[in-house]
PDB file of C-alpha atoms in Angstrom:
ATOM      1  CA  UNK A   1       0.000   0.000   0.000  1.00 89.00           C
ATOM      2  CA  UNK A   2       2.970   2.317   0.517  1.00 90.00           C
ATOM      3  CA  UNK A   3       3.792   2.019  -3.183  1.00 91.00           C
ATOM      4  CA  UNK A   4       0.152   2.564  -4.146  1.00 93.00           C
ATOM      5  CA  UNK A   5      -0.034   5.776  -2.139  1.00 94.00           C
ATOM      6  CA  UNK A   6       3.252   7.109  -3.543  1.00 94.00           C
ATOM      7  CA  UNK A   7       1.911   6.545  -7.055  1.00 93.00           C
ATOM      8  CA  UNK A   8      -1.418   8.119  -6.077  1.00 94.00           C
ATOM      9  CA  UNK A   9       0.364  11.245  -4.856  1.00 94.00           C
ATOM     10  CA  UNK A  10       1.983  11.809  -8.266  1.00 90.00           C
ATOM     11  CA  UNK A  11      -0.982  10.799 -10.415  1.00 90.00           C
ATOM     12  CA  UNK A  12      -2.821  13.410 -12.475  1.00 87.00           C
ATOM     13  CA  UNK A  13      -6.575  13.392 -11.931  1.00 88.00           C
ATOM     14  CA  UNK A  14      -6.212  11.627  -8.595  1.00 92.00           C
ATOM     15  CA  UNK A  15      -9.238  11.309  -6.309  1.00 94.00           C
ATOM     16  CA  UNK A  16      -9.480  11.385  -2.528  1.00 95.00           C
ATOM     17  CA  UNK A  17      -8.573   7.989  -1.103  1.00 95.00           C
ATOM     18  CA  UNK A  18     -10.560   6.072   1.491  1.00 94.00           C
ATOM     19  CA  UNK A  19      -8.552   3.373   3.268  1.00 94.00           C
ATOM     20  CA  UNK A  20     -10.794   0.692   4.718  1.00 90.00           C
ATOM     21  CA  UNK A  21      -9.660  -1.923   7.190  1.00 87.00           C
ATOM     22  CA  UNK A  22     -10.042  -3.291  10.688  1.00 83.00           C
ATOM     23  CA  UNK A  23      -8.584  -1.458  13.652  1.00 82.00           C
ATOM     24  CA  UNK A  24      -4.853  -1.908  14.224  1.00 84.00           C
ATOM     25  CA  UNK A  25      -3.984  -3.079  10.687  1.00 88.00           C
ATOM     26  CA  UNK A  26      -1.763  -0.022  10.237  1.00 89.00           C
ATOM     27  CA  UNK A  27      -3.953   2.461   8.358  1.00 92.00           C
ATOM     28  CA  UNK A  28      -3.004   5.532  10.375  1.00 92.00           C
ATOM     29  CA  UNK A  29       0.651   4.540  10.609  1.00 92.00           C
ATOM     30  CA  UNK A  30       0.847   4.145   6.839  1.00 93.00           C
ATOM     31  CA  UNK A  31      -0.635   7.580   6.144  1.00 95.00           C
ATOM     32  CA  UNK A  32       1.589   9.259   8.743  1.00 95.00           C
ATOM     33  CA  UNK A  33       4.656   7.723   7.139  1.00 94.00           C
ATOM     34  CA  UNK A  34       3.495   9.044   3.771  1.00 94.00           C
ATOM     35  CA  UNK A  35       3.036  12.501   5.266  1.00 95.00           C
ATOM     36  CA  UNK A  36       6.511  12.535   6.791  1.00 93.00           C
ATOM     37  CA  UNK A  37       8.345  11.245   3.731  1.00 93.00           C
ATOM     38  CA  UNK A  38       6.484  12.167   0.553  1.00 93.00           C
ATOM     39  CA  UNK A  39       5.085  15.466   1.889  1.00 93.00           C
ATOM     40  CA  UNK A  40       8.068  16.557   4.001  1.00 92.00           C
ATOM     41  CA  UNK A  41       5.866  16.607   7.110  1.00 89.00           C
ATOM     42  CA  UNK A  42       3.423  19.103   5.545  1.00 95.00           C
ATOM     43  CA  UNK A  43       0.746  16.875   6.963  1.00 96.00           C
ATOM     44  CA  UNK A  44      -2.523  17.580   8.778  1.00 97.00           C
ATOM     45  CA  UNK A  45      -4.291  14.795  10.671  1.00 97.00           C
ATOM     46  CA  UNK A  46      -7.772  15.022  12.157  1.00 97.00           C
ATOM     47  CA  UNK A  47      -9.062  12.131  14.221  1.00 96.00           C
ATOM     48  CA  UNK A  48     -12.824  12.623  14.283  1.00 95.00           C
ATOM     49  CA  UNK A  49     -13.255  10.444  17.357  1.00 93.00           C
ATOM     50  CA  UNK A  50     -10.846  12.626  19.340  1.00 95.00           C
ATOM     51  CA  UNK A  51     -11.801  15.969  17.770  1.00 96.00           C
ATOM     52  CA  UNK A  52     -15.588  15.944  17.955  1.00 95.00           C
ATOM     53  CA  UNK A  53     -15.437  19.736  18.136  1.00 96.00           C
ATOM     54  CA  UNK A  54     -14.297  19.849  14.495  1.00 97.00           C
ATOM     55  CA  UNK A  55     -17.489  18.123  13.322  1.00 97.00           C
ATOM     56  CA  UNK A  56     -19.084  21.568  13.439  1.00 96.00           C
ATOM     57  CA  UNK A  57     -16.865  22.749  10.576  1.00 96.00           C
ATOM     58  CA  UNK A  58     -18.767  20.406   8.268  1.00 96.00           C
ATOM     59  CA  UNK A  59     -22.259  21.159   9.591  1.00 93.00           C
ATOM     60  CA  UNK A  60     -22.785  24.602   8.029  1.00 91.00           C
ATOM     61  CA  UNK A  61     -22.315  23.436   4.420  1.00 93.00           C
ATOM     62  CA  UNK A  62     -19.905  21.395   2.287  1.00 93.00           C
ATOM     63  CA  UNK A  63     -18.041  24.316   0.738  1.00 95.00           C
ATOM     64  CA  UNK A  64     -14.535  22.848   0.727  1.00 96.00           C
ATOM     65  CA  UNK A  65     -12.723  26.200   0.434  1.00 96.00           C
ATOM     66  CA  UNK A  66     -14.487  27.458   3.570  1.00 97.00           C
ATOM     67  CA  UNK A  67     -13.799  24.156   5.312  1.00 97.00           C
ATOM     68  CA  UNK A  68     -10.081  24.282   4.494  1.00 97.00           C
ATOM     69  CA  UNK A  69      -9.836  27.891   5.661  1.00 97.00           C
ATOM     70  CA  UNK A  70     -11.517  27.087   8.998  1.00 97.00           C
ATOM     71  CA  UNK A  71      -9.457  23.931   9.567  1.00 97.00           C
ATOM     72  CA  UNK A  72      -6.252  25.873   8.856  1.00 97.00           C
ATOM     73  CA  UNK A  73      -7.166  28.313  11.631  1.00 97.00           C
ATOM     74  CA  UNK A  74      -8.411  25.682  14.081  1.00 97.00           C
ATOM     75  CA  UNK A  75      -5.304  23.515  13.632  1.00 96.00           C
ATOM     76  CA  UNK A  76      -2.818  26.394  13.234  1.00 96.00           C
ATOM     77  CA  UNK A  77      -1.483  24.835  10.029  1.00 96.00           C
ATOM     78  CA  UNK A  78      -2.029  26.372   6.601  1.00 96.00           C
ATOM     79  CA  UNK A  79      -3.463  23.717   4.286  1.00 96.00           C
ATOM     80  CA  UNK A  80      -2.096  24.303   0.784  1.00 95.00           C
ATOM     81  CA  UNK A  81      -3.523  22.417  -2.227  1.00 95.00           C
ATOM     82  CA  UNK A  82      -0.757  20.582  -4.066  1.00 92.00           C
ATOM     83  CA  UNK A  83       1.534  20.707  -1.034  1.00 94.00           C
ATOM     84  CA  UNK A  84      -0.301  19.546   2.095  1.00 96.00           C
ATOM     85  CA  UNK A  85      -1.593  16.047   2.834  1.00 96.00           C
ATOM     86  CA  UNK A  86      -4.931  16.219   4.678  1.00 97.00           C
ATOM     87  CA  UNK A  87      -5.786  13.059   6.603  1.00 97.00           C
ATOM     88  CA  UNK A  88      -9.224  12.393   8.084  1.00 97.00           C
ATOM     89  CA  UNK A  89      -8.873   9.493  10.519  1.00 95.00           C
ATOM     90  CA  UNK A  90     -11.833   7.615  12.003  1.00 92.00           C
ATOM     91  CA  UNK A  91     -13.975   9.452   9.465  1.00 92.00           C
ATOM     92  CA  UNK A  92     -16.963   7.205  10.195  1.00 89.00           C
ATOM     93  CA  UNK A  93     -17.472   9.337  13.319  1.00 91.00           C
ATOM     94  CA  UNK A  94     -18.261  12.383  11.134  1.00 92.00           C
ATOM     95  CA  UNK A  95     -20.608  11.392   8.277  1.00 88.00           C
ATOM     96  CA  UNK A  96     -20.674  14.948   6.883  1.00 92.00           C
ATOM     97  CA  UNK A  97     -16.884  14.810   6.396  1.00 93.00           C
ATOM     98  CA  UNK A  98     -17.350  11.541   4.551  1.00 90.00           C
ATOM     99  CA  UNK A  99     -19.937  13.150   2.280  1.00 89.00           C
ATOM    100  CA  UNK A 100     -17.572  16.074   1.719  1.00 92.00           C
ATOM    101  CA  UNK A 101     -14.931  13.913   0.021  1.00 92.00           C
ATOM    102  CA  UNK A 102     -16.762  14.096  -3.318  1.00 91.00           C
ATOM    103  CA  UNK A 103     -16.551  17.898  -3.223  1.00 94.00           C
ATOM    104  CA  UNK A 104     -12.824  17.840  -2.586  1.00 95.00           C
ATOM    105  CA  UNK A 105     -12.544  15.930  -5.866  1.00 93.00           C
ATOM    106  CA  UNK A 106     -14.935  18.216  -7.745  1.00 93.00           C
ATOM    107  CA  UNK A 107     -14.035  21.642  -6.315  1.00 95.00           C
ATOM    108  CA  UNK A 108     -10.470  21.328  -4.986  1.00 95.00           C
ATOM    109  CA  UNK A 109      -8.801  18.471  -6.899  1.00 94.00           C
ATOM    110  CA  UNK A 110      -5.248  19.752  -6.252  1.00 95.00           C
ATOM    111  CA  UNK A 111      -5.530  18.952  -2.537  1.00 96.00           C
ATOM    112  CA  UNK A 112      -4.273  15.522  -1.449  1.00 96.00           C
ATOM    113  CA  UNK A 113      -6.940  13.998   0.813  1.00 97.00           C
ATOM    114  CA  UNK A 114      -6.889  10.593   2.496  1.00 97.00           C
ATOM    115  CA  UNK A 115      -9.566   9.249   4.828  1.00 95.00           C
ATOM    116  CA  UNK A 116      -9.494   6.109   6.931  1.00 93.00           C
ATOM    117  CA  UNK A 117     -11.835   4.387   9.299  1.00 86.00           C
ATOM    118  CA  UNK A 118     -13.131   1.173  10.747  1.00 78.00           C
ATOM    119  CA  UNK A 119     -16.422  -0.486   9.723  1.00 73.00           C
ATOM    120  CA  UNK A 120     -16.743   2.061   6.933  1.00 73.00           C
ATOM    121  CA  UNK A 121     -18.566  -0.379   4.692  1.00 69.00           C
ATOM    122  CA  UNK A 122     -21.620  -0.031   6.970  1.00 66.00           C
ATOM    123  CA  UNK A 123     -21.398   3.772   7.065  1.00 66.00           C
ATOM    124  CA  UNK A 124     -21.143   4.031   3.275  1.00 69.00           C
ATOM    125  CA  UNK A 125     -24.440   2.164   2.871  1.00 69.00           C
ATOM    126  CA  UNK A 126     -26.229   5.013   4.637  1.00 69.00           C
ATOM    127  CA  UNK A 127     -24.722   7.874   2.627  1.00 67.00           C
ATOM    128  CA  UNK A 128     -25.391   9.073  -0.896  1.00 64.00           C
ATOM    129  CA  UNK A 129     -21.948   8.412  -2.272  1.00 61.00           C
ATOM    130  CA  UNK A 130     -21.500   8.846  -6.025  1.00 57.00           C
ATOM    131  CA  UNK A 131     -19.331   6.236  -7.694  1.00 64.00           C
ATOM    132  CA  UNK A 132     -16.197   7.635  -9.286  1.00 78.00           C
ATOM    133  CA  UNK A 133     -15.581  10.513  -6.859  1.00 87.00           C
ATOM    134  CA  UNK A 134     -13.239   8.630  -4.505  1.00 89.00           C
ATOM    135  CA  UNK A 135     -10.775   5.770  -4.667  1.00 91.00           C
ATOM    136  CA  UNK A 136     -11.084   2.857  -2.250  1.00 90.00           C
ATOM    137  CA  UNK A 137      -8.108   0.961  -0.879  1.00 91.00           C
ATOM    138  CA  UNK A 138      -8.380  -1.990   1.469  1.00 90.00           C
ATOM    139  CA  UNK A 139      -5.850  -2.931   4.140  1.00 90.00           C
ATOM    140  CA  UNK A 140      -5.759  -6.351   5.762  1.00 90.00           C
ATOM    141  CA  UNK A 141      -3.756  -8.040   8.521  1.00 92.00           C
ATOM    142  CA  UNK A 142      -0.460  -9.621   7.548  1.00 93.00           C
ATOM    143  CA  UNK A 143      -0.627 -12.792   5.473  1.00 93.00           C
ATOM    144  CA  UNK A 144       1.416 -15.769   6.648  1.00 95.00           C
ATOM    145  CA  UNK A 145       4.170 -14.917   4.166  1.00 94.00           C
ATOM    146  CA  UNK A 146       4.257 -11.303   5.360  1.00 93.00           C
ATOM    147  CA  UNK A 147       4.287 -12.571   8.935  1.00 94.00           C
ATOM    148  CA  UNK A 148       7.353 -14.692   8.176  1.00 95.00           C
ATOM    149  CA  UNK A 149       9.155 -11.684   6.718  1.00 93.00           C
ATOM    150  CA  UNK A 150       8.181  -9.601   9.758  1.00 91.00           C
ATOM    151  CA  UNK A 151       9.703 -12.089  12.212  1.00 92.00           C
ATOM    152  CA  UNK A 152      12.922 -12.310  10.205  1.00 93.00           C
ATOM    153  CA  UNK A 153      12.272 -15.620   8.416  1.00 93.00           C
ATOM    154  CA  UNK A 154      12.596 -14.452   4.818  1.00 92.00           C
ATOM    155  CA  UNK A 155      14.599 -17.584   3.938  1.00 93.00           C
ATOM    156  CA  UNK A 156      11.496 -19.630   4.701  1.00 93.00           C
ATOM    157  CA  UNK A 157       9.301 -17.447   2.489  1.00 92.00           C
ATOM    158  CA  UNK A 158      11.811 -17.900  -0.330  1.00 92.00           C
ATOM    159  CA  UNK A 159      11.793 -21.681   0.185  1.00 91.00           C
ATOM    160  CA  UNK A 160       7.978 -21.797   0.197  1.00 91.00           C
ATOM    161  CA  UNK A 161       7.767 -19.763  -3.004  1.00 90.00           C
ATOM    162  CA  UNK A 162      10.309 -22.063  -4.694  1.00 89.00           C
ATOM    163  CA  UNK A 163       8.830 -25.346  -3.462  1.00 84.00           C
ATOM    164  CA  UNK A 164       7.567 -26.267  -6.935  1.00 78.00           C
ATOM    165  CA  UNK A 165      11.194 -26.445  -8.115  1.00 83.00           C
ATOM    166  CA  UNK A 166      12.729 -27.523  -4.828  1.00 85.00           C
ATOM    167  CA  UNK A 167      10.323 -29.397  -2.519  1.00 84.00           C
ATOM    168  CA  UNK A 168      10.604 -28.700   1.190  1.00 87.00           C
ATOM    169  CA  UNK A 169      12.375 -31.315   3.263  1.00 87.00           C
ATOM    170  CA  UNK A 170      10.801 -32.790   6.383  1.00 90.00           C
ATOM    171  CA  UNK A 171      12.902 -30.666   8.753  1.00 93.00           C
ATOM    172  CA  UNK A 172      11.970 -27.440   6.955  1.00 90.00           C
ATOM    173  CA  UNK A 173       8.305 -28.488   6.766  1.00 91.00           C
ATOM    174  CA  UNK A 174       8.249 -28.973  10.540  1.00 94.00           C
ATOM    175  CA  UNK A 175       9.706 -25.484  11.013  1.00 94.00           C
ATOM    176  CA  UNK A 176       7.100 -24.034   8.665  1.00 93.00           C
ATOM    177  CA  UNK A 177       4.271 -25.710  10.598  1.00 93.00           C
ATOM    178  CA  UNK A 178       5.636 -24.395  13.896  1.00 94.00           C
ATOM    179  CA  UNK A 179       5.640 -20.859  12.526  1.00 95.00           C
ATOM    180  CA  UNK A 180       2.162 -21.421  11.112  1.00 95.00           C
ATOM    181  CA  UNK A 181       0.990 -22.492  14.566  1.00 94.00           C
ATOM    182  CA  UNK A 182       2.447 -19.265  16.002  1.00 93.00           C
ATOM    183  CA  UNK A 183       0.741 -17.259  13.254  1.00 94.00           C
ATOM    184  CA  UNK A 184      -2.645 -18.800  14.099  1.00 93.00           C
ATOM    185  CA  UNK A 185      -2.150 -17.742  17.733  1.00 90.00           C
ATOM    186  CA  UNK A 186      -0.549 -14.316  17.211  1.00 90.00           C
ATOM    187  CA  UNK A 187      -2.547 -13.207  14.164  1.00 89.00           C
ATOM    188  CA  UNK A 188      -1.533 -10.589  11.640  1.00 89.00           C
ATOM    189  CA  UNK A 189      -1.953  -7.222  13.371  1.00 89.00           C
ATOM    190  CA  UNK A 190       1.415  -5.490  12.861  1.00 87.00           C
ATOM    191  CA  UNK A 191       1.857  -4.118  16.389  1.00 86.00           C
ATOM    192  CA  UNK A 192       0.915  -7.434  17.983  1.00 88.00           C
ATOM    193  CA  UNK A 193       3.348  -9.277  15.689  1.00 89.00           C
ATOM    194  CA  UNK A 194       6.056  -6.811  16.669  1.00 87.00           C
ATOM    195  CA  UNK A 195       5.260  -7.458  20.325  1.00 85.00           C
ATOM    196  CA  UNK A 196       5.654 -11.201  19.732  1.00 88.00           C
ATOM    197  CA  UNK A 197       9.008 -10.655  17.997  1.00 87.00           C
ATOM    198  CA  UNK A 198      10.236  -8.759  21.062  1.00 87.00           C
ATOM    199  CA  UNK A 199       8.891 -11.076  23.786  1.00 82.00           C
ATOM    200  CA  UNK A 200       8.021 -14.493  22.243  1.00 81.00           C
ATOM    201  CA  UNK A 201       5.369 -14.863  24.930  1.00 81.00           C
ATOM    202  CA  UNK A 202       1.833 -15.945  23.996  1.00 80.00           C
ATOM    203  CA  UNK A 203       0.292 -14.577  27.214  1.00 78.00           C
ATOM    204  CA  UNK A 204       1.862 -11.131  26.765  1.00 72.00           C
ATOM    205  CA  UNK A 205       0.707 -11.115  23.140  1.00 73.00           C
ATOM    206  CA  UNK A 206      -2.826 -12.012  24.250  1.00 72.00           C
ATOM    207  CA  UNK A 207      -2.864  -9.203  26.834  1.00 69.00           C
ATOM    208  CA  UNK A 208      -1.463  -6.744  24.271  1.00 62.00           C
ATOM    209  CA  UNK A 209      -4.072  -7.774  21.686  1.00 61.00           C
ATOM    210  CA  UNK A 210      -6.962  -7.457  24.135  1.00 60.00           C
ATOM    211  CA  UNK A 211      -5.732  -4.054  25.284  1.00 60.00           C
ATOM    212  CA  UNK A 212      -5.706  -2.682  21.737  1.00 56.00           C
ATOM    213  CA  UNK A 213      -8.975  -4.350  20.758  1.00 56.00           C
ATOM    214  CA  UNK A 214     -10.717  -2.638  23.641  1.00 53.00           C
ATOM    215  CA  UNK A 215      -8.979   0.718  23.130  1.00 54.00           C
TER     216      UNK A 215
END
């Protein structure tokens, strides 16, 4: 998805992007990294769960130029089309902001806008959302192969990919199944996987997962 977003940034005629995925799959982290690297930290993030006060900016009307002017003042950061990355996180908490995305495309296409949220598929069913005004991207937990790379077992991923030419031996197969067992327990949420890499403790991973699930 990092590569997709870099290409999106440079693309002519780009549309606002909505990133859809479960909590803790790395949506916010990915956009922040994009803001720091590709936009030289000219990056504005609004979390609509934390900043309920900013919902009012979208209540008056959906005039995007007014909205950008008010957000620039409220956040003390000048939002410049073609230069600033504007990120609406947890956008499902502010349906009017979600509706406004189409007008960013129609009335202010030079501005880079990304939105992300959880359970957005349900929110989108309740909003008049014209096809073709936004671009959807889906993020998922790590696959088993990505999990292996994350825990430093890239040799195993290479062996699995090449098994048609060089079948896995019994010893390697047993190692693969052990890692697969760990993957079934740990899951594919990046931060939880990182926690497992650091501690190799199922109970700590379980506590860490439950903490973030309930956050």
